[in-house]
Amino acid sequence: MIELKQVTWKRERLTLLDEVSWRVRPGEHWALLGLNGSGKTTLLNIVCGYIWPTSGEVSVLGRKYGEVDLRELRKSIGWVSNSLQDKLYKTDRAQYVVLSGIHATIGLYDAVSDEDETRARGQMESLGCLHLWDREYGTCSQGEKQKLLLARALMASPQVLILDEPCNGLDLFSRERLLESISELARRPDAPTLIYVTHHTEEIVPELGHALLLRRGQVFRSGPVADVLDSATLTEFFEAPVAAETHGGRVYVRAL
């Protein structure tokens, strides 16, 4: 699904990614874990083809960058981020926000079919936000908006879906409701490959079976969650003593 081979990206004298290699196989869902400034956003921009690596090779969905039309390939990659929330029209109805995902537009300008509306209803119902139908987007809570953005991204039937710190700004209860929706999405037989970006281990739900730990632009460790999210590894990763405790299939970290 995704393969990076020794990818480096430099800006002026700064090396923001340093020989990053990463492989995501079909059927895997990954968490991308790193502190602020670790290179997560740079890595995502390279995966989506928005910036070009200084060196190294990138392949997504079996197609090598440099040999594929990136505009077409991006249609198979969904990206949900908080930055998109502010770009959407606050007076749009919730279902229009979801339907706009078909053409990845800000606002709905194309005619929609009954089939499109049925799909939108189905996506909103599966994510627990169908009750928002006909609500103005601007009146929705932060958690409700994130669910609408998820439904919007799924309207394009992406093969890869990037969730870029989707729980930022959510209270405890809104976070848990959103994470449950993400778990349910990951369990669908037709689910896209999920890449969940965070700097909080407790947000990594059990369905995200693999984790890539990124530190200062380098891969610190990658593999099954059980192998990389333990006390010894995370202590070394965070460069501070921590204890990792598992509850309900999720890893909670506390400072020592």
XYZ file of N, CA and C in Angstrom, residues 9-246:
714
model
N 14.431 14.301 3.107
C 13.932 15.590 2.619
C 14.643 16.707 3.367
N 15.253 17.585 2.592
C 16.000 18.700 3.164
C 15.400 20.016 2.700
N 15.421 20.985 3.612
C 15.007 22.353 3.281
C 16.115 23.270 3.731
N 16.768 23.885 2.742
C 17.963 24.678 3.000
C 18.965 23.811 3.755
N 19.355 24.173 4.952
C 20.351 23.373 5.676
C 19.738 22.379 6.641
N 18.396 22.364 6.702
C 17.721 21.477 7.639
C 17.365 20.158 6.974
N 17.617 19.064 7.669
C 17.181 17.744 7.223
C 15.961 17.363 8.049
N 14.785 17.410 7.436
C 13.539 17.151 8.160
C 13.162 15.674 8.147
N 13.612 14.935 7.124
C 13.479 13.486 7.106
C 14.829 12.916 6.703
N 15.248 11.871 7.390
C 16.596 11.352 7.183
C 16.546 9.841 6.928
N 16.595 9.471 5.643
C 16.641 8.068 5.219
C 15.538 7.228 5.880
N 14.305 7.679 5.699
C 13.145 6.983 6.263
C 12.734 5.845 5.333
N 12.658 4.648 5.869
C 12.132 3.491 5.146
C 10.923 2.963 5.908
N 9.851 2.664 5.173
C 8.588 2.272 5.812
C 7.756 1.499 4.807
N 7.178 0.402 5.230
C 6.327 -0.403 4.346
C 5.012 -0.713 5.038
N 3.919 -0.387 4.368
C 2.568 -0.687 4.850
C 1.955 -1.694 3.891
N 1.625 -2.868 4.402
C 1.082 -3.940 3.567
C -0.447 -3.900 3.570
N -1.065 -4.482 2.540
C -2.540 -4.552 2.507
C -3.087 -5.211 3.766
N -4.167 -4.659 4.282
C -4.808 -5.204 5.471
C -4.260 -4.677 6.782
N -3.197 -3.871 6.720
C -2.610 -3.303 7.936
C -3.149 -1.894 8.189
N -3.314 -1.567 9.460
C -3.621 -0.200 9.881
C -2.489 0.252 10.799
N -2.015 1.465 10.590
C -0.821 1.939 11.299
C -1.099 3.203 12.097
N -0.381 3.322 13.208
C -0.286 4.584 13.951
C 1.077 5.191 13.652
N 1.086 6.487 13.421
C 2.332 7.235 13.225
C 2.508 8.109 14.455
N 3.494 7.754 15.285
C 3.666 8.392 16.590
C 4.937 9.227 16.601
N 4.815 10.466 17.063
C 5.987 11.321 17.175
C 5.622 12.619 17.857
N 6.595 13.213 18.536
C 6.372 14.502 19.177
C 6.323 15.601 18.128
N 5.929 16.794 18.547
C 5.909 17.925 17.622
C 7.301 18.139 17.027
N 7.346 18.351 15.719
C 8.618 18.593 15.053
C 9.377 17.335 14.679
N 8.715 16.174 14.807
C 9.405 14.914 14.513
C 9.470 14.599 13.027
N 8.660 15.301 12.226
C 8.660 15.066 10.781
C 7.407 14.379 10.271
N 6.380 14.237 11.130
C 5.161 13.524 10.730
C 4.481 14.186 9.529
N 4.278 15.499 9.598
C 3.574 16.188 8.518
C 4.378 16.158 7.226
N 5.695 16.302 7.333
C 6.551 16.211 6.149
C 6.410 14.843 5.498
N 6.395 13.799 6.320
C 6.251 12.443 5.803
C 4.912 12.273 5.082
N 3.842 12.793 5.668
C 2.525 12.681 5.047
C 2.477 13.434 3.724
N 3.090 14.610 3.669
C 3.102 15.385 2.429
C 3.852 14.654 1.324
N 4.875 13.910 1.696
C 5.605 13.121 0.702
C 4.753 11.945 0.240
N 4.087 11.265 1.168
C 3.221 10.144 0.801
C 2.134 10.604 -0.171
N 1.598 11.796 0.047
C 0.529 12.322 -0.811
C 1.054 13.011 -2.067
N 2.362 13.118 -2.192
C 2.931 13.716 -3.389
C 2.880 15.227 -3.435
N 2.705 15.866 -2.286
C 2.669 17.331 -2.271
C 4.075 17.927 -2.235
N 5.019 17.176 -1.701
C 6.416 17.583 -1.781
C 7.222 16.384 -2.260
N 8.356 16.657 -2.877
C 9.164 15.616 -3.492
C 10.393 15.358 -2.633
N 10.715 14.090 -2.386
C 11.882 13.812 -1.542
C 13.181 14.280 -2.183
N 14.101 14.720 -1.357
C 15.432 15.090 -1.845
C 16.140 13.865 -2.409
N 15.924 12.734 -1.769
C 16.462 11.461 -2.262
C 15.587 10.338 -1.740
N 15.694 9.170 -2.375
C 14.897 8.036 -1.975
C 13.772 7.751 -2.945
N 13.025 6.674 -2.677
C 11.937 6.237 -3.552
C 10.632 6.145 -2.765
N 9.532 6.495 -3.447
C 8.197 6.433 -2.848
C 7.262 5.692 -3.789
N 6.544 4.720 -3.254
C 5.500 4.024 -4.010
C 4.247 3.978 -3.154
N 3.109 4.268 -3.762
C 1.826 4.189 -3.072
C 0.865 3.414 -3.973
N 0.193 2.446 -3.397
C -0.740 1.584 -4.125
C -0.053 0.897 -5.295
N 1.200 0.548 -5.075
C 1.948 -0.183 -6.084
C 2.465 0.652 -7.226
N 2.313 1.980 -7.139
C 2.765 2.856 -8.221
C 3.884 3.763 -7.722
N 4.948 3.773 -8.462
C 6.149 4.495 -8.066
C 6.045 5.958 -8.472
N 6.346 6.837 -7.511
C 6.322 8.265 -7.817
C 7.416 8.584 -8.836
N 7.033 9.408 -9.810
C 7.911 9.693 -10.939
C 7.453 8.955 -12.174
N 6.583 7.942 -11.965
C 6.069 7.151 -13.082
C 4.544 7.133 -13.089
N 3.923 8.017 -12.316
C 2.468 8.002 -12.168
C 1.963 9.441 -12.100
N 0.722 9.657 -12.551
C 0.075 10.965 -12.453
C -0.400 11.147 -11.005
N 0.286 11.997 -10.267
C -0.030 12.165 -8.850
C -1.427 12.743 -8.634
N -1.907 13.545 -9.575
C -3.256 14.108 -9.431
C -4.298 12.999 -9.391
N -4.089 11.970 -10.200
C -5.015 10.841 -10.203
C -4.828 9.980 -8.952
N -3.582 9.764 -8.574
C -3.298 8.914 -7.422
C -3.869 9.502 -6.139
N -3.817 10.823 -6.016
C -4.311 11.471 -4.788
C -5.801 11.221 -4.570
N -6.533 10.913 -5.636
C -7.960 10.638 -5.492
C -8.192 9.374 -4.667
N -7.171 8.535 -4.559
C -7.286 7.302 -3.786
C -6.778 7.460 -2.362
N -6.346 8.693 -2.012
C -5.811 8.952 -0.673
C -6.680 10.012 0.004
N -7.290 9.656 1.115
C -8.050 10.625 1.896
C -7.200 11.165 3.031
N -7.446 12.427 3.384
C -6.670 13.051 4.461
C -7.626 13.885 5.307
N -7.802 13.505 6.560
C -8.667 14.237 7.487
C -7.775 14.977 8.473
N -7.895 16.301 8.505
C -7.078 17.099 9.420
C -7.896 18.261 9.953
N -7.476 18.772 11.101
C -8.172 19.910 11.705
C -8.126 21.137 10.824
N -7.075 21.274 10.029
C -6.936 22.468 9.195
C -8.066 22.570 8.174
N -8.648 21.428 7.792
C -9.735 21.449 6.817
C -11.010 22.030 7.416
N -11.191 21.849 8.729
C -12.420 22.333 9.365
C -12.651 23.814 9.103
N -11.604 24.604 9.213
C -11.748 26.053 9.089
C -11.998 26.507 7.655
N -11.719 25.630 6.682
C -11.897 26.004 5.282
C -13.322 25.763 4.797
N -14.066 24.921 5.502
C -15.419 24.592 5.084
C -16.388 25.699 5.480
N -17.482 25.801 4.734
C -18.461 26.867 4.976
C -19.330 26.520 6.180
N -19.347 27.427 7.154
C -20.069 27.167 8.398
C -21.574 27.067 8.197
N -22.098 27.697 7.118
C -23.543 27.676 6.902
C -24.007 26.489 6.072
N -23.072 25.686 5.573
C -23.455 24.497 4.814
C -24.143 23.481 5.708
N -25.098 22.779 5.170
C -25.728 21.691 5.893
C -24.733 20.534 6.019
N -24.880 19.779 7.093
C -23.926 18.703 7.371
C -23.811 17.726 6.207
N -24.953 17.375 5.604
C -24.908 16.401 4.509
C -24.201 16.966 3.279
N -24.237 18.299 3.101
C -23.529 18.893 1.961
C -22.022 18.812 2.166
N -21.592 18.967 3.425
C -20.174 18.801 3.734
C -19.731 17.386 3.377
N -20.541 16.407 3.758
C -20.211 15.013 3.460
C -20.218 14.766 1.958
N -21.234 15.237 1.271
C -21.359 15.014 -0.168
C -20.252 15.703 -0.961
N -19.713 16.802 -0.436
C -18.643 17.511 -1.147
C -17.383 16.659 -1.252
N -17.311 15.601 -0.445
C -16.160 14.721 -0.515
C -16.066 13.935 -1.806
N -17.167 13.796 -2.524
C -17.146 13.053 -3.782
C -16.168 13.693 -4.757
N -16.167 15.032 -4.787
C -15.284 15.756 -5.715
C -14.194 16.532 -4.983
N -14.079 16.321 -3.663
C -13.051 16.976 -2.846
C -13.084 18.492 -3.015
N -14.278 19.060 -2.988
C -14.437 20.503 -3.126
C -14.807 21.122 -1.782
N -14.523 22.421 -1.644
C -14.975 23.175 -0.484
C -16.324 23.773 -0.861
N -17.373 23.185 -0.368
C -18.706 23.537 -0.812
C -19.192 22.539 -1.851
N -20.508 22.446 -2.002
C -21.110 21.498 -2.937
C -21.631 22.254 -4.149
N -21.043 21.988 -5.302
C -21.400 22.709 -6.529
C -21.986 21.794 -7.595
N -21.770 20.496 -7.471
C -22.251 19.551 -8.475
C -23.567 18.929 -8.017
N -24.383 18.577 -9.004
C -25.642 17.902 -8.693
C -25.341 16.542 -8.074
N -26.157 16.159 -7.114
C -25.969 14.856 -6.463
C -27.173 13.980 -6.778
N -26.918 12.713 -6.910
C -27.963 11.750 -7.227
C -28.576 11.190 -5.956
N -29.700 10.501 -6.127
C -30.312 9.823 -4.981
C -29.344 8.793 -4.404
N -28.574 8.157 -5.287
C -27.594 7.167 -4.834
C -26.520 7.822 -3.968
N -26.084 9.041 -4.372
C -25.084 9.766 -3.583
C -25.632 10.080 -2.198
N -26.892 10.537 -2.142
C -27.486 10.868 -0.850
C -27.637 9.622 0.031
N -27.982 8.514 -0.594
C -28.096 7.264 0.156
C -26.746 6.861 0.735
N -25.673 7.012 -0.057
C -24.330 6.703 0.435
C -23.941 7.629 1.579
N -24.273 8.914 1.435
C -23.950 9.874 2.499
C -24.672 9.498 3.786
N -25.938 9.134 3.671
C -26.692 8.706 4.851
C -26.039 7.478 5.495
N -25.622 6.551 4.635
C -25.004 5.335 5.150
C -23.701 5.617 5.888
N -22.871 6.499 5.314
C -21.603 6.842 5.972
C -21.857 7.560 7.291
N -22.795 8.498 7.288
C -23.084 9.240 8.510
C -23.684 8.340 9.581
N -24.527 7.406 9.171
C -25.126 6.491 10.145
C -24.065 5.582 10.749
N -23.148 5.069 9.915
C -22.130 4.150 10.417
C -21.162 4.846 11.365
N -21.016 6.158 11.221
C -20.121 6.921 12.098
C -20.863 7.586 13.254
N -22.148 7.316 13.343
C -22.921 7.838 14.467
C -23.206 9.324 14.394
N -23.344 9.852 13.174
C -23.634 11.294 13.073
C -24.795 11.586 12.128
N -25.635 10.593 11.877
C -26.777 10.819 10.985
C -27.746 11.843 11.575
N -27.756 11.969 12.901
C -28.646 12.946 13.534
C -28.295 14.380 13.170
N -27.116 14.561 12.558
C -26.703 15.912 12.153
C -27.258 16.316 10.791
N -27.942 15.424 10.120
C -28.520 15.726 8.802
C -29.364 17.001 8.885
N -29.074 17.928 7.993
C -29.755 19.232 7.905
C -29.311 20.231 8.965
N -28.378 19.856 9.839
C -27.801 20.817 10.779
C -26.771 21.677 10.054
N -26.677 22.948 10.440
C -25.610 23.788 9.906
C -24.276 23.305 10.455
N -23.306 23.195 9.566
C -21.989 22.687 9.955
C -21.398 23.506 11.099
N -21.572 24.822 11.061
C -20.978 25.697 12.063
C -21.542 25.511 13.455
N -22.708 24.870 13.579
C -23.321 24.656 14.898
C -22.906 23.317 15.511
N -22.141 22.529 14.776
C -21.720 21.212 15.265
C -20.532 21.352 16.208
N -20.425 20.420 17.137
C -19.290 20.413 18.053
C -18.031 19.967 17.318
N -16.888 20.119 17.983
C -15.623 19.713 17.382
C -15.630 18.218 17.039
N -16.126 17.406 17.948
C -16.177 15.972 17.696
C -17.124 15.621 16.562
N -18.265 16.314 16.505
C -19.221 16.080 15.416
C -18.618 16.473 14.074
N -17.874 17.575 14.073
C -17.222 17.995 12.825
C -16.212 16.967 12.349
N -15.479 16.369 13.273
C -14.499 15.352 12.891
C -15.188 14.137 12.282
N -16.318 13.754 12.820
C -17.048 12.635 12.240
C -17.558 12.971 10.849
N -18.005 14.197 10.662
C -18.454 14.620 9.330
C -17.301 14.620 8.334
N -16.118 15.032 8.792
C -14.949 15.017 7.911
C -14.558 13.584 7.554
N -14.702 12.667 8.504
C -14.450 11.258 8.214
C -15.420 10.751 7.149
N -16.701 11.049 7.342
C -17.707 10.630 6.362
C -17.428 11.261 5.011
N -17.024 12.532 5.018
C -16.702 13.231 3.774
C -15.569 12.527 3.031
N -14.513 12.168 3.753
C -13.365 11.501 3.132
C -13.768 10.151 2.554
N -14.652 9.435 3.242
C -15.049 8.098 2.792
C -15.933 8.136 1.559
N -16.545 9.279 1.258
C -17.393 9.387 0.070
C -16.607 9.177 -1.215
N -15.312 9.448 -1.182
C -14.469 9.267 -2.372
C -13.920 7.844 -2.466
N -14.321 6.969 -1.543
C -13.854 5.577 -1.502
C -12.331 5.480 -1.579
N -11.614 6.146 -0.666
C -10.152 6.109 -0.709
C -9.626 4.720 -0.349
N -8.460 4.393 -0.887
C -7.812 3.136 -0.519
C -6.892 3.333 0.683
N -6.444 4.578 0.875
C -5.639 4.944 2.042
C -6.298 6.154 2.687
N -6.483 6.132 3.994
C -7.092 7.256 4.705
C -6.174 7.682 5.837
N -5.702 8.926 5.755
C -4.821 9.501 6.773
C -5.657 10.306 7.760
N -5.556 9.972 9.025
C -6.250 10.695 10.092
C -5.191 11.459 10.868
N -5.116 12.748 10.617
C -4.025 13.578 11.125
C -4.417 14.226 12.447
N -4.033 13.582 13.543
C -4.327 14.052 14.904
C -5.799 14.454 15.050
N -6.710 13.525 14.744
C -8.137 13.873 14.735
C -8.721 14.190 16.095
N -8.050 13.787 17.185
C -8.594 14.029 18.522
C -8.130 15.337 19.149
N -7.325 16.100 18.432
C -6.878 17.394 18.965
C -8.081 18.284 19.281
N -8.088 18.846 20.466
C -9.150 19.776 20.836
C -10.419 19.126 21.336
N -10.457 17.797 21.426
C -11.660 17.121 21.896
C -11.584 16.859 23.396
N -12.741 16.941 24.056
C -12.761 16.560 25.461
C -12.737 15.041 25.568
N -12.611 14.533 26.784
C -12.455 13.098 27.008
C -13.567 12.288 26.362
N -14.814 12.720 26.537
C -15.940 11.926 26.061
C -16.067 12.000 24.544
N -15.836 13.178 23.979
C -15.867 13.314 22.520
C -14.750 12.492 21.892
N -13.585 12.477 22.544
C -12.465 11.680 22.035
C -12.813 10.207 21.990
N -13.403 9.706 23.068
C -13.732 8.287 23.124
C -14.788 7.917 22.086
N -15.754 8.803 21.865
C -16.770 8.518 20.848
C -16.144 8.478 19.458
N -15.220 9.409 19.192
C -14.567 9.423 17.888
C -13.692 8.185 17.708
N -12.943 7.805 18.749
C -12.085 6.630 18.650
C -12.902 5.359 18.437
N -14.072 5.281 19.032
C -14.931 4.123 18.798
C -15.391 4.077 17.343
N -15.688 5.240 16.781
C -16.073 5.287 15.366
C -14.918 4.843 14.473
N -13.704 5.241 14.840
C -12.527 4.842 14.062
C -12.296 3.337 14.181
N -12.498 2.786 15.377
C -12.380 1.336 15.557
C -13.386 0.595 14.681
N -14.616 1.083 14.684
C -15.651 0.437 13.870
C -15.318 0.544 12.389
N -14.778 1.691 11.971
C -14.372 1.856 10.577
C -13.288 0.854 10.208
N -12.302 0.696 11.079
C -11.191 -0.221 10.801
C -11.652 -1.667 10.702
N -12.753 -1.988 11.381
C -13.254 -3.367 11.361
C -14.109 -3.679 10.136
N -14.457 -2.667 9.373
C -15.258 -2.922 8.174
C -14.455 -3.762 7.174
N -15.103 -4.704 6.502
C -14.379 -5.506 5.507
C -13.872 -4.678 4.329
N -14.528 -3.542 4.065
C -14.112 -2.689 2.946
C -13.345 -1.455 3.423
N -12.814 -1.502 4.641
C -12.126 -0.327 5.201
C -10.877 0.016 4.394
N -10.605 1.310 4.213
C -9.323 1.687 3.622
C -8.191 1.416 4.598
N -6.987 1.430 4.118
C -5.824 1.368 5.000
C -5.769 2.652 5.811
N -5.746 2.539 7.134
C -5.762 3.719 8.001
C -4.349 4.046 8.471
N -4.004 5.323 8.385
C -2.772 5.852 8.964
C -3.199 6.890 9.995
N -3.052 6.550 11.274
C -3.521 7.422 12.355
C -2.326 8.152 12.958
N -2.332 9.471 12.869
C -1.201 10.289 13.315
C -1.505 10.877 14.689
N -0.574 10.707 15.627
C -0.814 11.202 16.978
C 0.505 11.353 17.728
N 0.470 12.034 18.873
C 1.584 11.967 19.808
C 1.100 11.483 21.180
N -0.064 10.811 21.176
C -0.621 10.232 22.401
C -0.843 8.734 22.189
N -0.110 7.909 22.911
C -0.231 6.465 22.718
C -1.628 5.946 23.042
N -2.316 6.577 23.992
C -3.616 6.054 24.409
C -4.682 6.196 23.329
N -4.394 6.967 22.279
C -5.334 7.092 21.165
C -5.191 5.945 20.164
N -4.185 5.118 20.329
C -3.934 4.039 19.375
C -4.827 2.856 19.751
N -5.953 2.750 19.070
C -6.932 1.702 19.378
C -6.392 0.352 18.889
N -6.913 -0.765 19.430
C -6.369 -2.083 19.085
C -6.382 -2.402 17.597
N -7.324 -1.822 16.865
C -7.409 -2.104 15.427
C -6.217 -1.542 14.655
N -5.510 -0.582 15.245
C -4.280 -0.066 14.648
C -3.142 -0.979 15.101
N -2.896 -2.006 14.353
C -2.025 -3.072 14.817
C -0.542 -2.804 14.711
N -0.157 -1.748 13.988
C 1.256 -1.448 13.784
C 1.532 0.015 14.115
N 2.768 0.297 14.478
C 3.144 1.668 14.824
C 4.515 2.003 14.256
N 4.622 3.217 13.746
C 5.896 3.783 13.302
C 6.246 4.904 14.264
N 7.379 4.795 14.930
C 7.841 5.824 15.862
C 8.856 6.695 15.136
N 8.520 7.973 15.004
C 9.367 8.912 14.272
C 9.936 9.930 15.252
N 11.265 10.090 15.222
C 11.910 11.043 16.125
C 12.988 11.804 15.367
N 12.859 13.143 15.400
C 13.824 14.023 14.729
C 14.090 13.585 13.290
N 12.995 13.253 12.602
C 13.088 12.947 11.182
C 13.591 11.567 10.850
N 13.792 10.726 11.854
C 14.293 9.382 11.613
C 13.332 8.349 12.196
N 13.314 7.175 11.576
C 12.524 6.076 12.119
C 13.245 5.535 13.345
N 12.600 5.675 14.493
C 13.184 5.145 15.719
C 12.885 3.652 15.848
N 11.646 3.278 15.562
C 11.257 1.877 15.617
C 9.956 1.716 14.839
N 9.721 0.559 14.251
C 8.445 0.283 13.599
C 8.140 -1.197 13.698
N 6.844 -1.513 13.699
C 6.435 -2.908 13.773
C 5.122 -3.058 14.507
N 4.751 -4.272 14.885
C 3.520 -4.485 15.648
C 3.512 -3.669 16.940
N 2.351 -3.153 17.284
C 2.224 -2.291 18.463
C 2.795 -2.949 19.712
N 2.528 -4.231 19.896
C 2.993 -4.921 21.102
C 4.516 -4.932 21.206
N 5.190 -4.831 20.066
C 6.652 -4.876 20.059
C 7.314 -3.518 20.248
N 6.572 -2.444 19.976
C 7.212 -1.121 20.003
C 6.674 -0.194 21.083
N 5.489 -0.486 21.625
C 4.932 0.392 22.654
C 5.058 -0.256 24.032
N 6.301 -0.504 24.443
C 6.559 -1.027 25.783
C 7.385 -0.005 26.558
N 7.508 -0.221 27.846
C 8.155 0.768 28.720
C 9.588 1.065 28.291
N 10.362 0.037 28.012
C 11.776 0.236 27.673
C 11.927 1.005 26.372
N 11.154 0.619 25.341
C 11.252 1.287 24.040
C 10.799 2.736 24.137
N 9.685 2.984 24.820
C 9.155 4.343 24.916
C 10.034 5.233 25.798
N 10.656 4.666 26.813
C 11.604 5.441 27.620
C 12.754 5.936 26.756
N 13.252 5.069 25.911
C 14.338 5.462 25.012
C 13.832 6.449 23.964
N 12.625 6.211 23.471
C 12.053 7.066 22.431
C 11.814 8.485 22.935
N 11.185 8.608 24.112
C 10.872 9.921 24.659
C 12.073 10.560 25.362
N 13.129 9.777 25.561
C 14.330 10.253 26.248
C 13.996 10.757 27.651
N 13.094 10.022 28.277
C 12.679 10.300 29.654
C 12.061 9.018 30.194
N 12.237 8.742 31.491
C 11.682 7.501 32.042
C 10.158 7.515 32.065
N 9.553 6.483 31.456
C 8.096 6.356 31.440
C 7.737 4.898 31.689
N 6.513 4.683 32.125
C 5.966 3.341 32.270
C 4.781 3.218 31.331
N 4.749 2.139 30.557
C 3.652 1.885 29.628
C 2.754 0.801 30.209
N 1.469 1.110 30.317
C 0.508 0.163 30.877
C -0.624 -0.022 29.878
N -1.021 -1.269 29.672
C -2.065 -1.581 28.698
C -3.400 -1.779 29.400
